[in-house]
C-alpha atoms as one frame of an Amber mdcrd trajectory, in Angstrom:
protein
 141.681 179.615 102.776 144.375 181.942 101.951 144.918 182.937 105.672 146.046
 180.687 108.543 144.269 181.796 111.364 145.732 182.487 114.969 144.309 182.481
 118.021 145.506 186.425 118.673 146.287 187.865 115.584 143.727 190.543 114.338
 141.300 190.735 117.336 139.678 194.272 116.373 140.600 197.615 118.731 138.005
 198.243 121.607 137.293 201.008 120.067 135.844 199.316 116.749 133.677 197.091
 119.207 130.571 197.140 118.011 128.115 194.694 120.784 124.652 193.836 119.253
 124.152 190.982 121.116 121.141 192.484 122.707 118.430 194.393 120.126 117.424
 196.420 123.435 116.857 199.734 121.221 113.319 200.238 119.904 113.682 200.881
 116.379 112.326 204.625 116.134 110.327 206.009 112.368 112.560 209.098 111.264
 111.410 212.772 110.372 111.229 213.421 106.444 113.537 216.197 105.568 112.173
 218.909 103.791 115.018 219.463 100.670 115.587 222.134  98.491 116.203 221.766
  94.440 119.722 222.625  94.426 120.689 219.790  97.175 118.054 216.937  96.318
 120.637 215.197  93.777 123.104 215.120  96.869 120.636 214.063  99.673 119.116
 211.318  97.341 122.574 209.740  96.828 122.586 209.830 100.648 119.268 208.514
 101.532 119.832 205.780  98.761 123.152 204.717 100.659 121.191 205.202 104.018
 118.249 202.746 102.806 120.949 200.173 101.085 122.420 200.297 105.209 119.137
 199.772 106.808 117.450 196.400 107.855 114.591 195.781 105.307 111.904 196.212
 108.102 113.746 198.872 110.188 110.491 200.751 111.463 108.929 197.973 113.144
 109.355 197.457 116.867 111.291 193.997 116.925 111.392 191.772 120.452 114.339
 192.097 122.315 116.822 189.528 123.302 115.041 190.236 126.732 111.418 189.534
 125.464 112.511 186.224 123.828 114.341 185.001 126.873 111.050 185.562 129.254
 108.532 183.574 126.564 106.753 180.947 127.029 105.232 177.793 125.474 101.876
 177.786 124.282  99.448 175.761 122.379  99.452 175.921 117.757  96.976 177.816
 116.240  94.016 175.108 115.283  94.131 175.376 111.369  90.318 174.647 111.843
  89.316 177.543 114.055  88.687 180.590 112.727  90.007 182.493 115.845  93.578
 184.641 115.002  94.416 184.379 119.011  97.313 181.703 119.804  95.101 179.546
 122.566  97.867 179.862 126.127  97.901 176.613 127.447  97.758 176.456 131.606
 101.172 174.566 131.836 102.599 176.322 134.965 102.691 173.232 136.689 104.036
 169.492 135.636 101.534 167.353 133.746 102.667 164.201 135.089 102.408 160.688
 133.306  99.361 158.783 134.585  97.535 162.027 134.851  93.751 161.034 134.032
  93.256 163.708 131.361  97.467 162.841 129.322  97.890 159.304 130.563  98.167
 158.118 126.953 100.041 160.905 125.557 102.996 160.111 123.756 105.130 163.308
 122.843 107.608 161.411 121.042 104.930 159.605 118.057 102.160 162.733 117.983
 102.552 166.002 116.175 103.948 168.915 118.202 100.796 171.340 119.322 103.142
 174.400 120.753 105.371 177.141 120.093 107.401 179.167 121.695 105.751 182.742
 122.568 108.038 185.434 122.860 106.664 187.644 126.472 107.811 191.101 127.981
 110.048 190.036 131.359 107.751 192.128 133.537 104.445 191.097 131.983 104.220
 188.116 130.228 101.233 188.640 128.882 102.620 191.424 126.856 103.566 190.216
 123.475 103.080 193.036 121.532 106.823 193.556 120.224 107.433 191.510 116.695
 108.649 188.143 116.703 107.011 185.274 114.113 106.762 182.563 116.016 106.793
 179.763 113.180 110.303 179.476 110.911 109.449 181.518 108.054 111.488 179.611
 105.033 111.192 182.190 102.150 112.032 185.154 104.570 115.178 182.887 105.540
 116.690 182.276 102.197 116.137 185.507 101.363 117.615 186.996 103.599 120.946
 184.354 103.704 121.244 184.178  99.908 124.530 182.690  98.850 125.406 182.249
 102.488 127.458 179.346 103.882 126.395 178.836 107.138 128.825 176.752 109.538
 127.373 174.837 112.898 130.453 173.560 115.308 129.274 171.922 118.421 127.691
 168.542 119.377 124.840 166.377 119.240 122.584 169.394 120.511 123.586 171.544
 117.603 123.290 168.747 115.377 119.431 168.892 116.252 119.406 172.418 115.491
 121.204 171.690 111.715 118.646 168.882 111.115 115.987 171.219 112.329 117.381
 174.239 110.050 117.849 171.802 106.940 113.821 170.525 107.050 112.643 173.856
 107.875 113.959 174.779 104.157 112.665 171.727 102.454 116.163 169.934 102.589
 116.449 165.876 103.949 118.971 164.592 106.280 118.779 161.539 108.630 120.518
 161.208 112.140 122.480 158.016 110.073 124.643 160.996 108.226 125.348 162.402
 111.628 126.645 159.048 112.592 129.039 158.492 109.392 130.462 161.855 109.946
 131.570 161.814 113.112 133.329 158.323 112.563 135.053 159.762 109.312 135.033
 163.380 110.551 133.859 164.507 107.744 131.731 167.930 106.759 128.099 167.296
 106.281 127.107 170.126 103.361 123.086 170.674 102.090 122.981 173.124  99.665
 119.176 175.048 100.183 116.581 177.542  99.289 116.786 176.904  95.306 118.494
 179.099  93.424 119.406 181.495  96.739 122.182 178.637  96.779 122.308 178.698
 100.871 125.094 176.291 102.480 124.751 174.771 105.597 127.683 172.957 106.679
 128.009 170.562 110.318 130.987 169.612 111.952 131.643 167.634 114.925 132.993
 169.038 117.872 132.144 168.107 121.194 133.615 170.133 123.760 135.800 172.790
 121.474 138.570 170.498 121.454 140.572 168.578 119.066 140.446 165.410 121.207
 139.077 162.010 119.766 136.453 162.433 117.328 136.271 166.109 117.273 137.565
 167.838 114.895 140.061 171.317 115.310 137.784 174.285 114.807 141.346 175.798
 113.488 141.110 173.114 110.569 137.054 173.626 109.997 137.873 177.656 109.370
 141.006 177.107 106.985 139.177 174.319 104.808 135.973 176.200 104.017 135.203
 180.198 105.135 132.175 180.219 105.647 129.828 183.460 105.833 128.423 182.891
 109.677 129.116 181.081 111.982 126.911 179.059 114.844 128.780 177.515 117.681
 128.195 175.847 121.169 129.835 173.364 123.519 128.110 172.435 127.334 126.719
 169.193 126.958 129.807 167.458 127.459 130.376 168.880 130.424 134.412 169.732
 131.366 135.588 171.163 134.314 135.183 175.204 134.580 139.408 175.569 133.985
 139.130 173.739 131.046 136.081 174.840 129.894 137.427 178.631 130.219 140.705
 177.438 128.110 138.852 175.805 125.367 136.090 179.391 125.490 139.228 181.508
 125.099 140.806 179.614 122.037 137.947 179.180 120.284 136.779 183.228 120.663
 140.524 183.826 119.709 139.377 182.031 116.358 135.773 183.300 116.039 138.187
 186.440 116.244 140.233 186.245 113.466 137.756 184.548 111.256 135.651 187.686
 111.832 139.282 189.847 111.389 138.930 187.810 107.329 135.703 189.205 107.402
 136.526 192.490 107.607 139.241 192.303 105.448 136.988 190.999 102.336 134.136
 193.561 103.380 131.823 190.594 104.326 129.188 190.804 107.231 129.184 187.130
 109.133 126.622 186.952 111.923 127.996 184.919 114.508 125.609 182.768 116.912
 126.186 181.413 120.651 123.712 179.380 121.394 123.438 178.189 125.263 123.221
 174.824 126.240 119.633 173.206 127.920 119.782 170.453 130.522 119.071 166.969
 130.351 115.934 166.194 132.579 115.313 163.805 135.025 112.859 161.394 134.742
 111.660 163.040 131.980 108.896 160.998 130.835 107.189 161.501 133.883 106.326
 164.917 132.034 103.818 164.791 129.265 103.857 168.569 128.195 105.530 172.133
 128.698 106.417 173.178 131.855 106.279 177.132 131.645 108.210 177.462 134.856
 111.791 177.932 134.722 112.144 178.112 138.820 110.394 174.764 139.188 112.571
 173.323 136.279 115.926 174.421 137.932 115.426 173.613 140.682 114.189 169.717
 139.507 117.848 169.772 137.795 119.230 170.708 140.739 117.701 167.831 143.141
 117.784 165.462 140.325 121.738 166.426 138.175 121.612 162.769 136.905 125.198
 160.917 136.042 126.173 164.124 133.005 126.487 167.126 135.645 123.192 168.441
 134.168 123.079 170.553 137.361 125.967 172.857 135.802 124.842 173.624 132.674
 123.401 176.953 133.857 126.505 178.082 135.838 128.444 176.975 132.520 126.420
 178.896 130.197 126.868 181.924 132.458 130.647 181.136 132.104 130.184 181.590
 128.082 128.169 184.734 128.002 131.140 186.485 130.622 133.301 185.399 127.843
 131.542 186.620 124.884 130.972 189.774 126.750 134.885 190.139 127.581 136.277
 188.669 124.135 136.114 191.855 121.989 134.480 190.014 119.108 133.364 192.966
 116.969 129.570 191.501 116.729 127.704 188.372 118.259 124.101 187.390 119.226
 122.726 184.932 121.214 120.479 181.882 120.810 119.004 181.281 124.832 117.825
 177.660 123.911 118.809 177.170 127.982 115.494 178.860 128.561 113.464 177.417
 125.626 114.723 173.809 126.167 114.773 173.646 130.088 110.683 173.808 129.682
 110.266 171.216 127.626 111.238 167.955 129.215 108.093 165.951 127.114 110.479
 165.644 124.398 113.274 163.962 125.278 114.122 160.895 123.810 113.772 158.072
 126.409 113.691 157.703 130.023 117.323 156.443 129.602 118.065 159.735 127.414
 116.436 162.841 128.614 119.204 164.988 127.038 118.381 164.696 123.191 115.069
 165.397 121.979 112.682 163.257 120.161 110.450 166.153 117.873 112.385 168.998
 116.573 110.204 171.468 118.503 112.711 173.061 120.567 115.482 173.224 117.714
 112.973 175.025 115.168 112.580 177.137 118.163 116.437 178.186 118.386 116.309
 178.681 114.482 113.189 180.804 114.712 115.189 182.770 117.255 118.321 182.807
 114.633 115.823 183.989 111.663 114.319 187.086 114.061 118.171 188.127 114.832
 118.997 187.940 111.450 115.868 189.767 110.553 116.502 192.673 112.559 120.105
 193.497 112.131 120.725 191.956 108.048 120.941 195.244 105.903 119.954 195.323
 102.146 123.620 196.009 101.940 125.074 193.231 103.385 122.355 190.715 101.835
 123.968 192.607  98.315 127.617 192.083  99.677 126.606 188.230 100.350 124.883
 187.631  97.357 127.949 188.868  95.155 130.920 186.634  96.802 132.607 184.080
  95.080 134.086 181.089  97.285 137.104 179.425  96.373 136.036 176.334  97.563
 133.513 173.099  96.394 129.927 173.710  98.151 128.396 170.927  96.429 126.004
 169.002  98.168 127.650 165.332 100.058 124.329 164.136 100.839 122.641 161.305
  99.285 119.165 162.643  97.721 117.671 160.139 100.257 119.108 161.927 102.644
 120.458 158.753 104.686 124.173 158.777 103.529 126.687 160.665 102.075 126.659
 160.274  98.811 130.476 158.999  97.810 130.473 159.291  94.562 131.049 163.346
  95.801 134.718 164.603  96.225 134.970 164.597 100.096 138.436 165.498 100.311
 137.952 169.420 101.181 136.153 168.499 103.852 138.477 165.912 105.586 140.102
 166.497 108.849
């Protein structure tokens, strides 16, 4: 990148703040306006700009930030039955292990049988707003054609890059995670066919520069990327810390979106909140579609990793987004998807990291409906046209278990 960037340096005016972090609005159909000969050339060339501006399916009447947040788990579709209803499983209470009807359920080595169900806060039954619950591939790429997408964060966000990469047909292994961290090195998957979409991981665990992590300063000057996802919470820091290391990296997210700007770009940028480990987790054997009764298990049972904080921490991030004056943001609340379901998690001696993808497809389903809603025609056409200065060919072995080193890693040292 041509640009250094600062921590302060180009941090828009309040008064070019722009929040979207919540889609609150209902989107509402417009009046046709009758035109006369003399001015239909004019209001043609306006309407044509208007439509280029608008979100390809601006008339329908998208879920909310709100609506997501208060879903719920429920049980697949059965490909077999001819029935269009998504069958609500009764999971408002824990299933426990040795439970006559689950005793022999293994979450871990069976195929995943929910999804997460979007619900209206003050009736949850009410999902009539529009949310597709399943990651729709072709609608992703697209919609992110010729994007490079950048995830910074941890082991949790490495889940949701794994997730995003099989969702469009791509192959990586936990293995690659692995090398990269110990070389800190980019991990780059070039998807969707000829869209050409990027995704790029880096390792950072708690937004620092410490140890393995690499500088989120060096990340944005080796490769600009065209959006940004970014988290930090489950190594959990101290709340002075944690508010230093929130401050310098929104400084960044800042100025990267400041480049933006400057090269007429749009670049979503993603928070996603952090989900608890659970205790004793494989005493669960499915969903738990009660967040009260899950909080307050984390909060009798915080296990050796602070687990009991994560929710006052995430709290701490969302102030901080809210304060920061980044000129757009949205948020991916995989606290609430997560926290519910404590089946997945990889071990009894790791119920932090999940064993099926469930829950990360669910944060990129999330991503895909944000993107859905507020991606114009215009900035898919801006996207689509950019030329980076930089190498986005693929590092990754074809078998998807290595990088592949005969690949010029050097742009993506740290």
């Amino acid at each position: 990148m041509s640009k250094e960037l600062k921590q302060s340096d180009n941090i828009p005016h309040e008064n070019q703040i722009v929040k979207n972090h919540v889609v609150e609005d209902k989107m509402e159909q417009q009046q046709p306006v009758a035109l006369s000969p003399v001015a239909s050339s004019d209001v043609a060339k306006k309407q044509q700009h208007q439509e280029m501006n608008a979100t390809p399916n601006k008339m329908k009447n998208f879920c909310t930030r709100s609506d997501i947040r208060h879903g719920k788990w429920v049980g697949k579709i059965n490909s077999t039955n001819s029935s269009t209803e998504t069958a609500v499983m009764p999971m408002h209470a824990p299933n426990l292990a040795g439970a006559n009807s689950s005793q022999n359920y293994d979450a871990c080595n069976a195929p995943d049988m929910y999804q997460w169900q979007v619900a209206n806060e003050k009736n949850e039954n009410d999902s009539s707003c529009e949310f597709q619950q399943e990651f729709n591939s072709e609608l992703f790429c697209d919609r992110m054609k010729n994007t490079v997408i950048l995830f910074i964060g941890d082991s949790i966000t490495w889940e949701m890059y794994e997730s995003l990469v099989h969702l469009t047909d791509g192959h990586v292994d936990k293995r690659v995670h692995n090398r990269a961290i110990q070389r800190k090195i980019a991990i780059v998957i070039n998807v969707c066919g000829d869209n050409h979409v990027t995704l790029i991981y880096r390792w950072n665990k708690d937004l620092s520069n410490k140890g393995t992590s690499v500088a989120i300063e060096n990340m944005l000057n080796e490769t600009f990327p065209t959006m940004i996802v970014l988290n930090t919470g489950a190594h959990y820091q101290s709340d002075i810390v944690y508010h230093e290391r929130m401050d310098h990296a929104l400084d960044l997210i800042a100025g990267w979106q400041s480049m933006c700007q400057d090269r007429n770009l749009p670049c979503p940028f993603f928070w996603r909140t952090t989900p608890p480990g659970i205790f004793n987790c494989k005493s669960f054997t499915r969903p738990v579609n009660n967040i009260t009764m899950m909080e307050e298990h984390v909060a009798s049972n915080p296990g050796a990793y602070n687990w009991n904080h994560f929710r006052h921490q995430n709290e701490l991030a969302l102030q901080k987004l809210e304060s920061s004056g980044l000129s757009s943001y949205n948020i991916i609340d995989a606290y609430e998807v997560g926290i519910q379901r404590p089946e997945l998690q990889v071990s009894q001696a790791d119920c932090l990291h999940h064993c099926q993808p469930a829950a990360a497809d669910a944060y990129n389903t999330i991503m895909l409906h944000y993107l859905q809603v507020n991606r114009t025609l215009e900035d898919m056409s801006k996207i689509a046209k950019y030329e980076y200065s930089y190498n986005r060919t693929t590092n990754i072995a074809l078998s998807g278990i290595d990088v592949d080193w005969s690949q010029d890693t050097t742009p993506y040292l740290s």
